[in-house]
């Protein structure tokens, strides 16, 4: 039995798709626009610019995997759809970083949470960081359009894991709510992180990229961009190679070059491109991760956190207090609980670890995203190059973050107990199984909150090629254009001057849709929207 | 004392010789892999005799098994020859997907641990396949809490490798009670059964 796969349809036979790992000789391409990266930024820009009549080439370092490839096997999904087989780390190993690497980028493997950029974030950018063009008011129509384009709506059938968060929060009088998700006809399977086999998730893979291909765009996958060649004023070519043993060289010339390789990949390309001016050393600086903590509750009944939409409830109760000057805020959400993923986020040693995994069906799992980048003591990390030229983020975990980490873990434990947990353990190597809230408070406060023994993850990489008015502390201006190179733009999460404070995909969709329309500049809307006026 | 990977080379030598030796070796692994292999004297990839494994040498296997048993509470019944083969192959595959520098760190760690002298200096007197679990537990405790973060990094990197590789093995998945994907989607999947016990 087969489900529809847009890439296997008859119409797809006319699409221009190349697998660079199969190139047997060096190749040369030309276009109006080359977009490096096919995730939330690149995918959105590709639809807009292709439908506006531009000849677009989309470049992706990962491979093209489509719904018929997604068999919901953790090993296969992590091996083929994630950066470094899901083993990506910060420089000192203190933070595990989940990033997609496939056509559609992170949108293929994220958990579908679709929040507008929070108003406190946009207001902070405006008042403290002098971002004048992207305000609450000016962004609103773009959020509305992208919500229509990607079928974003509040999910009303939370699974037991997410219900646990809602229940515990309600008992404690903590604000919590349901999450908007970008799905259409979702089967509620629970495997968003392993690729959606039904194409319900409106990732770039099934929405904007097919739209761009229908409009004549070319997709080249398994193509690694090494560097940009520039004359100091404009990019002359994109220099890349096919990801095969032979490494065929590929040169692409285009009037406009857009970097959408994500907030580690984009700064990496800029740093490898020695002919791109970087006079103030801003490329790669102020990279943010939403450092993420984990806490688990052993519930009296089955939770089965591996089934059902993985992330559909959240609490911002502790997120926006003292935005710029106070302790770090955090957003609480649920986490999926598939065995291999759970084995890493659930901590402990020997038989304790084994027992916790044996209890997987009964385990509720929460995470807390720390809102980094707003306070002077939260400067984020820095993307740098390894000797082999690959990018890595150096992200020291300082006392400001660790203080927030402890508060977040404690709050998650309290919510779990309020929801009825029989015991709680936290994402820390020394964690005990605490059987009451008072025991948990005592135990967690005695833990050494230090990197590596405290599990810190991240699924959101932002900044590193920040937008801003001043070249001394930003890489591009508010249109996304590089401060020193006329035909070079950045359109991905690396634009953000702080973390977003929420799962960032809708923030990237909306901002890059706005910026790519500004490139066209004719006042029309080129997103594939149902029943929308073409003038905006 | 807290010494990060960045600071290690300038750190004072007030820890045990064995730990410092290991830590320094790992710190050196930030140089390209070829140089790291020269330092270790046994080029890991070239010396591999198991054709199906690209990075893990036969002498590394007892080390991985010993650490897996202690760290994840496994026993010989879990690690039958068949399960062990799948587990080690998963480790090897995962190492192939890791960044080159992380892979080099792990290979260096394995190469150092396989030397009887360095194993003995770390407090593990018997060969890895006969090592006392208490010795390994003590070693892991020292690595995690001895104050040298590079050693903590070494163990935690190894642990993540072992955990993911083990919980990719069908028998391990079965132990968690995870039933695999819902029945409703199974007829539509190119389903090889690996993610179902």
XYZ file of C-alpha atoms in Angstrom:
733
model
C 0.000 0.000 0.000
C 1.288 3.436 -0.876
C 0.562 6.933 0.310
C 0.952 9.895 -2.044
C 4.482 11.254 -2.412
C 4.710 14.493 -4.425
C 8.198 13.615 -5.605
C 6.984 10.319 -7.087
C 4.060 11.876 -8.981
C 4.014 12.043 -12.743
C 4.266 15.841 -12.599
C 7.523 15.611 -10.677
C 9.252 14.009 -13.648
C 9.568 17.449 -15.207
C 11.186 18.974 -12.106
C 14.858 19.944 -12.323
C 16.473 17.888 -9.584
C 20.141 16.907 -9.566
C 22.005 14.645 -7.165
C 25.516 16.099 -7.040
C 26.910 12.913 -5.522
C 26.279 11.315 -8.926
C 28.057 13.956 -10.980
C 30.819 12.254 -12.943
C 32.477 15.503 -13.985
C 32.817 19.067 -12.776
C 29.751 21.191 -13.463
C 28.829 24.833 -13.992
C 25.416 26.440 -13.426
C 23.976 29.939 -13.830
C 20.868 31.479 -12.338
C 19.287 34.735 -11.244
C 19.374 33.594 -7.636
C 21.225 30.795 -5.896
C 19.932 29.823 -2.469
C 22.267 27.791 -0.275
C 20.128 25.682 2.045
C 16.581 24.399 1.735
C 15.222 24.699 5.273
C 12.723 27.184 6.641
C 14.569 30.198 5.221
C 15.778 28.801 1.906
C 12.563 26.968 1.182
C 10.458 30.061 1.787
C 12.705 32.312 -0.293
C 12.717 29.754 -3.116
C 8.944 29.787 -3.435
C 8.712 33.569 -3.425
C 11.520 34.219 -5.858
C 10.600 31.401 -8.262
C 6.965 32.412 -8.411
C 8.098 35.986 -9.044
C 9.804 34.742 -12.190
C 13.387 34.491 -11.039
C 15.508 31.604 -12.225
C 16.396 29.991 -8.915
C 18.897 27.282 -7.999
C 18.408 25.674 -4.597
C 21.449 23.968 -3.100
C 21.282 21.406 -0.296
C 24.179 19.606 1.377
C 21.946 16.770 2.551
C 20.168 14.327 0.318
C 16.636 14.252 -1.027
C 14.544 11.932 1.132
C 10.802 11.937 0.681
C 7.800 10.461 2.455
C 8.228 6.977 1.011
C 11.716 6.906 2.567
C 10.406 7.705 6.048
C 9.881 4.327 7.737
C 9.825 5.684 11.315
C 13.013 3.865 12.245
C 15.131 5.952 14.604
C 18.459 4.651 13.353
C 17.640 5.286 9.738
C 16.112 8.697 10.355
C 18.917 10.017 12.545
C 21.530 8.656 10.125
C 20.043 10.189 7.005
C 18.116 13.298 8.055
C 20.291 14.950 10.721
C 23.639 16.708 10.809
C 26.387 14.279 11.792
C 23.895 11.453 12.344
C 22.499 13.462 15.279
C 25.915 13.497 16.983
C 26.590 17.219 16.527
C 28.092 18.828 19.626
C 29.282 22.221 20.731
C 33.074 22.584 20.798
C 33.601 21.301 24.336
C 30.867 18.678 24.044
C 28.662 20.486 26.563
C 25.629 20.821 24.273
C 24.138 18.258 21.881
C 22.742 20.038 18.845
C 19.958 18.568 16.715
C 19.887 20.005 13.210
C 18.324 18.657 10.073
C 20.400 17.934 6.997
C 18.147 16.936 4.159
C 16.077 18.664 1.492
C 13.700 20.755 3.593
C 16.258 21.074 6.394
C 15.044 21.213 9.960
C 11.419 21.528 8.850
C 11.487 17.846 7.866
C 12.478 16.698 11.358
C 11.163 19.332 13.747
C 8.207 18.692 15.994
C 5.903 21.180 14.145
C 5.592 23.816 16.879
C 4.773 27.067 15.096
C 4.889 30.169 17.271
C 4.931 33.731 16.065
C 8.026 35.609 17.188
C 7.016 36.626 20.729
C 6.155 40.296 21.116
C 8.699 40.791 23.932
C 11.397 39.539 21.552
C 10.440 41.893 18.734
C 10.123 44.758 21.218
C 13.565 43.959 22.655
C 15.089 43.955 19.180
C 13.427 47.284 18.486
C 14.199 49.092 21.725
C 17.600 47.631 22.612
C 19.082 46.469 19.319
C 17.781 49.197 16.987
C 15.851 46.858 14.662
C 13.329 49.273 13.189
C 11.779 47.406 10.239
C 10.619 44.198 11.908
C 8.222 45.265 14.618
C 5.156 43.619 16.079
C 2.968 45.608 13.694
C 5.016 45.171 10.540
C 5.478 41.430 11.062
C 1.825 40.649 11.807
C 0.639 40.289 8.182
C 3.583 38.043 7.392
C 2.782 35.729 10.276
C -0.832 35.620 9.119
C 0.160 34.758 5.565
C 2.593 32.047 6.538
C 0.053 30.552 8.918
C -2.318 30.255 5.956
C 0.370 28.995 3.621
C 1.542 26.249 5.973
C -1.837 25.300 7.483
C -0.775 26.400 10.968
C -3.493 25.919 13.564
C -3.713 25.149 17.265
C -3.615 21.404 17.902
C -6.509 20.252 20.018
C -5.694 16.566 20.652
C -2.652 16.533 22.933
C -1.212 13.113 23.729
C -0.882 11.923 27.316
C 2.594 13.372 27.667
C 1.391 16.839 26.703
C -1.766 16.436 28.775
C 0.516 15.807 31.744
C 2.061 19.227 31.247
C -1.353 20.897 30.987
C -2.672 19.040 34.024
C 0.310 19.819 36.246
C 0.348 23.448 35.217
C -3.348 23.842 35.894
C -2.995 22.304 39.365
C -0.271 24.825 40.183
C -2.012 27.800 38.610
C 0.707 28.121 35.988
C -0.301 29.454 32.584
C -0.109 26.787 29.873
C -1.726 26.392 26.484
C -1.894 24.350 23.309
C 0.615 24.790 20.501
C -0.127 25.773 16.893
C 1.289 23.182 14.476
C 1.960 23.243 10.716
C 0.035 20.132 9.767
C -2.753 19.248 7.346
C -4.651 16.016 7.945
C -2.236 14.869 10.656
C -2.552 11.179 11.595
C -1.354 11.953 15.139
C 1.354 9.291 14.859
C 4.099 10.952 16.925
C 7.053 10.688 14.556
C 7.548 14.293 13.427
C 11.248 14.009 14.304
C 11.743 11.024 12.010
C 10.159 12.444 8.862
C 6.411 12.514 8.242
C 5.361 9.476 6.159
C 1.920 10.910 5.402
C 3.081 14.373 4.287
C 0.744 15.912 6.824
C 3.532 18.052 8.187
C 3.789 21.114 5.987
C 7.560 21.128 5.874
C 9.419 22.878 3.104
C 9.857 19.449 1.514
C 6.159 19.194 0.696
C 5.096 22.849 0.478
C 7.359 25.593 -0.787
C 10.027 23.470 -2.491
C 7.576 21.618 -4.775
C 5.993 25.012 -5.454
C 9.371 26.419 -6.460
C 10.157 23.368 -8.597
C 6.813 23.736 -10.388
C 7.799 27.334 -11.114
C 11.021 26.185 -12.771
C 13.527 26.234 -9.911
C 16.424 23.783 -9.928
C 17.297 21.709 -6.867
C 20.821 20.311 -6.439
C 21.188 18.077 -3.408
C 24.199 16.333 -1.919
C 26.097 19.496 -2.844
C 28.402 20.974 -0.208
C 29.213 24.668 -0.576
C 32.801 25.285 0.337
C 33.082 29.047 -0.087
C 31.938 32.116 -1.970
C 34.318 33.832 -4.373
C 34.063 37.597 -4.192
C 35.750 40.686 -5.632
C 35.217 42.510 -2.357
C 31.969 44.138 -3.544
C 29.918 41.276 -4.939
C 29.912 37.507 -4.962
C 31.209 36.205 -8.281
C 30.528 32.528 -7.759
C 29.526 29.860 -5.304
C 32.183 27.143 -5.119
C 30.915 23.730 -4.125
C 31.518 20.030 -4.518
C 29.394 16.926 -4.807
C 29.301 14.777 -1.685
C 30.916 11.689 -3.137
C 34.347 10.176 -2.994
C 35.252 11.875 -6.264
C 34.123 15.301 -4.970
C 33.174 16.791 -8.371
C 33.638 20.545 -8.337
C 30.568 22.674 -8.977
C 30.602 26.407 -9.705
C 27.405 28.430 -9.649
C 27.142 32.013 -10.845
C 24.117 34.113 -9.964
C 23.118 37.748 -9.755
C 21.981 37.221 -6.164
C 23.366 34.788 -3.598
C 21.273 33.904 -0.544
C 22.753 31.984 2.379
C 20.138 29.879 4.155
C 22.374 27.143 5.509
C 21.295 27.543 9.131
C 22.936 29.352 11.986
C 26.000 27.112 12.044
C 26.256 26.496 8.293
C 25.793 30.100 7.130
C 28.502 31.581 9.391
C 30.655 28.604 8.415
C 30.419 29.509 4.737
C 31.130 33.171 5.509
C 34.194 32.221 7.565
C 35.504 29.920 4.819
C 34.988 32.691 2.257
C 38.133 34.669 2.909
C 37.333 37.128 0.133
C 34.149 38.227 1.930
C 35.028 41.197 4.153
C 34.619 40.562 7.864
C 36.347 43.673 9.264
C 34.770 43.520 12.701
C 34.851 39.756 13.090
C 31.078 39.613 13.401
C 30.541 36.473 11.291
C 29.789 33.614 13.653
C 29.513 35.780 16.761
C 26.484 35.794 19.050
C 25.161 32.384 18.081
C 22.248 31.286 20.258
C 20.918 27.838 21.040
C 17.997 27.931 23.471
C 20.025 25.654 25.783
C 17.570 22.930 26.730
C 17.127 20.947 29.963
C 15.144 17.775 30.550
C 13.067 16.372 33.413
C 11.064 13.146 33.597
C 8.219 11.817 35.675
C 7.348 8.185 36.373
C 3.567 8.306 36.049
C 1.095 5.813 37.547
C -0.402 4.954 34.149
C 0.986 4.496 30.668
C 2.080 7.715 28.965
C 3.456 6.253 25.723
C 5.231 9.481 24.896
C 6.432 7.965 21.637
C 2.932 8.093 20.144
C 0.749 11.074 19.317
C 1.816 14.549 18.219
C 5.031 14.955 20.199
C 4.770 18.602 21.134
C 1.406 20.273 21.540
C 1.398 21.996 24.941
C 3.635 24.670 26.433
C 4.017 27.063 29.297
C 5.540 30.527 28.998
C 4.809 31.262 32.632
C 8.505 31.696 33.442
C 9.602 33.041 30.070
C 9.099 36.778 29.967
C 9.804 38.109 33.427
C 12.465 40.866 33.365
C 13.162 40.321 29.674
C 16.475 42.133 29.364
C 17.742 42.643 32.865
C 16.560 39.744 34.975
C 17.428 36.083 35.307
C 17.071 34.000 32.175
C 13.538 32.951 31.222
C 12.469 29.569 29.929
C 9.691 27.948 27.952
C 8.448 24.527 29.051
C 7.275 21.953 26.501
C 7.020 18.175 26.152
C 9.548 15.966 24.398
C 9.018 12.842 22.309
C 10.144 9.609 23.949
C 11.421 7.196 21.324
C 13.930 4.722 22.761
C 17.276 5.823 21.265
C 16.528 9.515 21.734
C 15.268 8.882 25.246
C 18.377 6.858 26.096
C 20.493 9.982 25.706
C 18.288 12.559 27.393
C 17.399 10.231 30.269
C 20.438 10.152 32.497
C 21.850 7.945 35.179
C 24.346 5.159 35.529
C 24.239 1.381 35.221
C 21.099 -0.345 36.395
C 19.482 2.971 37.328
C 19.694 4.105 33.713
C 18.419 0.766 32.511
C 15.454 0.846 34.867
C 14.527 4.331 33.708
C 14.540 3.107 30.100
C 12.542 0.026 31.102
C 9.923 2.447 32.461
C 9.721 4.328 29.161
C 6.026 3.656 28.589
C 5.206 5.226 31.954
C 7.547 8.175 31.612
C 6.450 11.733 30.905
C 9.227 13.906 29.493
C 9.448 17.692 29.646
C 12.020 20.115 28.338
C 12.774 23.744 29.062
C 14.257 26.115 26.474
C 16.396 28.861 27.979
C 15.850 32.220 26.291
C 19.472 33.207 25.639
C 20.889 36.419 24.246
C 18.815 39.059 26.009
C 20.998 39.731 29.047
C 24.621 40.941 29.015
C 25.602 37.727 30.814
C 24.122 35.701 27.977
C 26.380 36.494 25.012
C 25.769 33.157 23.290
C 28.429 31.252 21.443
C 30.651 31.692 18.463
C 30.848 29.659 15.275
C 34.410 28.892 14.303
C 36.104 26.543 11.869
C 37.819 23.285 12.713
C 41.121 22.511 10.994
C 39.173 20.600 8.334
C 37.038 23.700 7.628
C 33.852 22.354 9.167
C 31.976 24.775 11.419
C 31.505 24.205 15.130
C 29.937 26.444 17.741
C 31.928 27.247 20.845
C 29.251 27.875 23.466
C 30.489 28.195 27.040
C 27.798 27.399 29.585
C 28.229 30.075 32.242
C 26.758 30.634 35.684
C 23.913 32.794 34.367
C 22.684 29.919 32.211
C 23.246 27.315 34.915
C 21.194 29.295 37.412
C 18.331 29.281 34.918
C 18.884 25.605 34.238
C 18.411 24.737 37.886
C 15.261 26.842 38.178
C 13.854 25.253 35.021
C 14.549 21.711 36.183
C 12.946 22.435 39.558
C 9.822 23.908 37.968
C 9.451 20.960 35.605
C 9.758 18.589 38.558
C 7.105 20.515 40.464
C 4.703 20.365 37.511
C 5.277 16.625 37.112
C 4.486 15.969 40.769
C 1.400 18.174 40.517
C 0.296 16.048 37.549
C 0.575 12.915 39.665
C 4.108 11.636 39.079
C 5.134 8.836 41.450
C 8.761 9.869 41.082
C 10.852 12.335 39.112
C 14.377 12.227 37.706
C 16.173 14.981 35.863
C 18.569 15.214 32.936
C 21.623 15.062 35.134
C 24.167 12.255 35.426
C 23.846 12.157 39.222
C 20.070 12.409 39.418
C 18.168 10.380 41.927
C 14.618 9.134 41.533
C 12.867 11.618 43.785
C 9.602 10.381 45.219
C 8.139 13.693 46.399
C 8.372 17.359 45.547
C 10.192 18.135 48.787
C 12.656 15.315 48.155
C 13.176 16.545 44.614
C 13.829 20.095 45.779
C 16.425 18.864 48.212
C 18.019 16.443 45.753
C 18.124 18.804 42.773
C 19.560 21.612 44.875
C 22.395 19.293 45.896
C 23.301 18.381 42.301
C 26.376 19.971 40.776
C 25.015 21.979 37.863
C 28.029 21.687 35.590
C 28.409 21.098 31.864
C 28.487 17.541 30.548
C 27.091 15.850 33.644
C 24.054 18.088 33.189
C 22.448 17.104 29.891
C 22.038 20.221 27.771
C 20.665 19.953 24.270
C 19.486 22.284 21.577
C 17.272 21.947 18.540
C 17.267 25.651 17.675
C 20.331 27.440 16.356
C 19.986 31.185 15.826
C 22.204 34.202 15.257
C 25.775 34.222 14.054
C 25.007 36.354 10.997
C 22.843 38.859 12.789
C 20.911 41.661 11.168
C 21.371 45.166 12.476
C 22.101 48.728 11.495
C 25.739 48.782 12.562
C 28.403 46.692 10.758
C 30.412 46.686 13.966
C 27.958 44.334 15.652
C 26.024 42.728 12.816
C 26.683 40.945 9.510
C 23.718 42.054 7.401
C 21.325 44.974 7.387
C 17.621 44.702 8.104
C 16.893 43.656 4.514
C 19.180 40.672 5.016
C 21.825 42.161 2.708
C 25.455 41.801 3.709
C 26.953 45.044 4.969
C 29.887 44.839 2.537
C 28.696 42.682 -0.383
C 25.917 44.066 -2.572
C 24.486 40.819 -3.962
C 24.807 38.646 -0.858
C 21.868 38.023 1.490
C 21.288 35.912 4.574
C 17.853 34.380 5.023
C 17.668 31.914 7.870
C 17.713 31.779 11.662
C 21.198 33.219 11.724
C 19.630 36.645 11.107
C 18.248 36.845 14.625
C 20.152 39.137 16.992
C 19.088 37.098 20.029
C 17.363 33.776 20.424
C 13.665 33.949 19.606
C 12.407 32.614 22.924
C 10.157 30.146 21.108
C 10.537 27.355 18.569
C 11.789 29.473 15.683
C 10.429 28.031 12.449
C 7.513 30.456 11.982
C 9.809 33.357 12.861
C 12.126 32.262 10.037
C 9.288 31.608 7.583
C 7.768 35.038 8.141
C 10.949 37.081 8.175
C 12.433 35.426 5.089
C 9.114 35.715 3.235
C 9.150 39.414 3.988
C 12.794 39.859 2.983
C 12.496 37.893 -0.253
C 9.474 39.973 -1.253
C 11.568 43.062 -0.586
C 14.088 41.783 -3.129
C 11.334 41.595 -5.757
C 9.970 44.928 -4.578
C 6.845 45.144 -6.735
C 4.315 45.077 -3.891
C 2.819 41.737 -4.968
C 2.624 38.599 -2.851
C 4.190 35.471 -4.320
C 3.478 32.938 -1.619
C 1.182 30.153 -2.812
C -1.790 31.329 -0.767
C -5.407 30.312 -1.190
C -7.722 33.182 -2.140
C -5.408 36.030 -1.365
C -5.088 39.323 -3.089
C -1.848 39.656 -5.044
C -1.264 43.128 -3.708
C -0.067 43.828 -0.233
C 40.212 22.789 39.667
C 38.190 22.959 36.498
C 40.003 22.675 33.201
C 38.169 23.004 29.937
C 39.178 21.529 26.628
C 40.323 24.987 25.595
C 42.431 25.466 28.695
C 43.811 22.002 29.104
C 47.201 22.434 27.508
C 48.101 25.176 29.937
C 46.794 23.329 32.980
C 49.030 22.315 35.821
C 49.882 18.641 36.205
C 48.361 18.070 39.611
C 46.154 15.172 38.598
C 47.238 11.591 38.355
C 49.725 10.841 35.625
C 47.389 8.473 33.864
C 44.527 10.924 33.666
C 46.759 13.738 32.577
C 48.315 11.542 29.938
C 44.938 10.568 28.614
C 43.583 14.067 28.796
C 46.579 15.542 27.052
C 46.313 12.951 24.318
C 42.679 13.779 23.775
C 43.475 17.456 23.778
C 46.042 16.824 21.057
C 43.297 15.317 18.979
C 42.192 18.764 17.944
C 45.002 18.530 15.389
C 44.084 16.673 12.206
C 43.361 12.989 12.452
C 46.529 11.954 10.634
C 48.684 13.671 13.233
C 46.640 12.199 16.045
C 47.129 8.729 14.631
C 50.855 9.268 14.472
C 50.833 10.232 18.136
C 48.994 7.055 18.986
C 51.312 4.915 16.865
C 48.485 2.664 15.706
C 46.638 4.141 12.746
C 43.113 3.156 13.643
C 41.593 2.833 10.228
C 44.594 1.212 8.582
C 44.982 -1.295 11.379
C 41.382 -2.434 11.329
C 41.157 -6.121 10.589
C 37.389 -6.452 10.685
C 36.235 -5.780 7.148
C 32.753 -4.738 8.208
C 34.010 -2.171 10.713
C 35.610 0.989 9.472
C 36.787 2.658 12.661
C 36.564 0.200 15.525
C 39.407 -2.299 15.764
C 38.996 -5.769 17.277
C 40.993 -4.654 20.315
C 38.511 -1.857 20.920
C 35.526 -4.185 21.174
C 36.159 -5.476 24.733
C 36.581 -1.876 25.879
C 33.240 -0.840 24.434
C 31.534 -3.905 25.851
C 33.037 -3.363 29.307
C 31.949 0.276 29.421
C 28.507 -0.585 28.025
C 27.896 -3.219 30.696
C 28.836 -0.916 33.543
C 27.282 2.279 32.183
C 23.966 0.823 31.049
C 23.534 -2.096 33.431
C 23.883 -4.775 30.738
C 24.966 -8.368 31.231
C 26.079 -11.323 29.115
C 22.480 -12.298 28.450
C 21.895 -8.926 26.837
C 25.146 -8.957 24.934
C 24.881 -12.258 23.124
C 27.261 -12.605 20.193
C 24.498 -11.578 17.824
C 23.446 -8.547 19.844
C 27.046 -7.575 20.418
C 27.759 -7.717 16.699
C 24.817 -5.421 15.941
C 25.726 -3.113 18.817
C 29.355 -2.743 17.748
C 28.325 -2.237 14.119
C 25.974 0.528 15.292
C 28.847 2.148 17.209
C 31.037 2.002 14.127
C 28.317 3.451 11.902
C 27.619 6.260 14.345
C 31.302 7.099 14.538
C 31.309 7.356 10.753
C 28.600 10.011 10.966
C 30.309 12.038 13.690
C 32.455 15.053 12.858
C 36.010 14.070 12.055
C 37.365 15.683 15.212
C 34.907 13.875 17.491
C 35.679 10.597 15.748
C 39.392 11.214 16.170
C 38.862 11.888 19.879
C 37.045 8.592 20.312
C 39.614 6.593 18.344
C 42.379 8.104 20.443
C 40.509 7.239 23.595
C 40.061 3.626 22.457
C 43.696 3.343 21.377
C 44.904 4.623 24.727
C 42.554 2.400 26.697
C 43.702 -0.679 24.825
C 47.304 -0.242 26.039
C 47.782 -2.443 29.135
C 50.006 0.167 30.765
C 47.507 3.011 30.452
C 44.662 0.704 31.491
C 46.646 -0.321 34.569
C 47.523 3.284 35.399
C 43.827 4.098 35.326
C 43.180 1.470 37.961
C 41.864 -1.365 35.803
C 44.229 -4.260 36.415
C 42.638 -7.011 34.318
C 42.112 -7.168 30.590
C 38.952 -5.400 29.510
C 37.030 -8.619 28.924
C 37.738 -9.688 32.517
C 37.867 -6.265 34.158
C 36.219 -5.849 37.537
C 33.098 -3.665 37.141
C 34.067 -1.887 40.365
C 37.354 -0.796 38.782
C 35.535 0.548 35.740
C 32.979 2.316 37.918
C 35.798 3.930 39.898
C 37.490 5.021 36.686
C 34.278 6.530 35.339
C 33.689 8.323 38.635
C 37.164 9.802 38.488
C 36.688 10.914 34.909
C 33.384 12.589 35.717
C 34.247 14.207 39.017
C 38.059 14.376 39.088
C 37.996 18.001 37.982
C 39.422 17.646 34.473
C 36.613 18.431 32.102
C 38.359 16.855 29.150
C 38.058 13.488 30.851
C 34.409 14.132 31.573
C 34.034 15.044 27.899
C 35.733 11.787 26.913
C 33.427 9.653 29.016
C 30.231 11.495 28.175
C 31.020 11.302 24.443
C 31.659 7.596 24.798
C 28.470 7.168 26.822
C 26.286 8.856 24.208
C 27.818 6.626 21.544
C 27.119 3.508 23.596
C 23.586 4.505 24.578
C 22.347 5.367 21.111
C 24.073 2.316 19.585
C 22.554 -0.012 22.174
C 19.055 1.400 21.929
C 19.187 0.897 18.162
C 19.409 -2.875 18.834
C 15.993 -4.598 18.617
C 16.375 -6.468 21.910
C 17.167 -3.229 23.717
C 14.171 -1.514 22.140
C 11.980 -4.413 23.254
C 13.190 -3.935 26.815
C 11.730 -0.442 26.898
C 8.254 -1.649 26.018
C 8.209 0.502 22.900
C 5.864 -1.269 20.489
C 6.995 0.370 17.250
C 4.866 2.622 15.048
C 1.092 2.534 15.404
C -0.745 -0.193 13.502
C -2.538 2.393 11.367
C 0.625 3.391 9.508
C 2.420 0.056 9.299
C 0.861 -1.149 6.030
C 2.198 1.955 4.326
C 5.780 1.809 5.558
C 8.794 0.335 3.911
C 9.036 -1.461 7.179
C 11.961 -3.679 7.948
C 10.934 -4.412 11.513
C 14.084 -2.931 13.025
C 12.206 -0.425 15.098
C 9.870 -3.019 16.466
C 10.885 -5.569 19.051
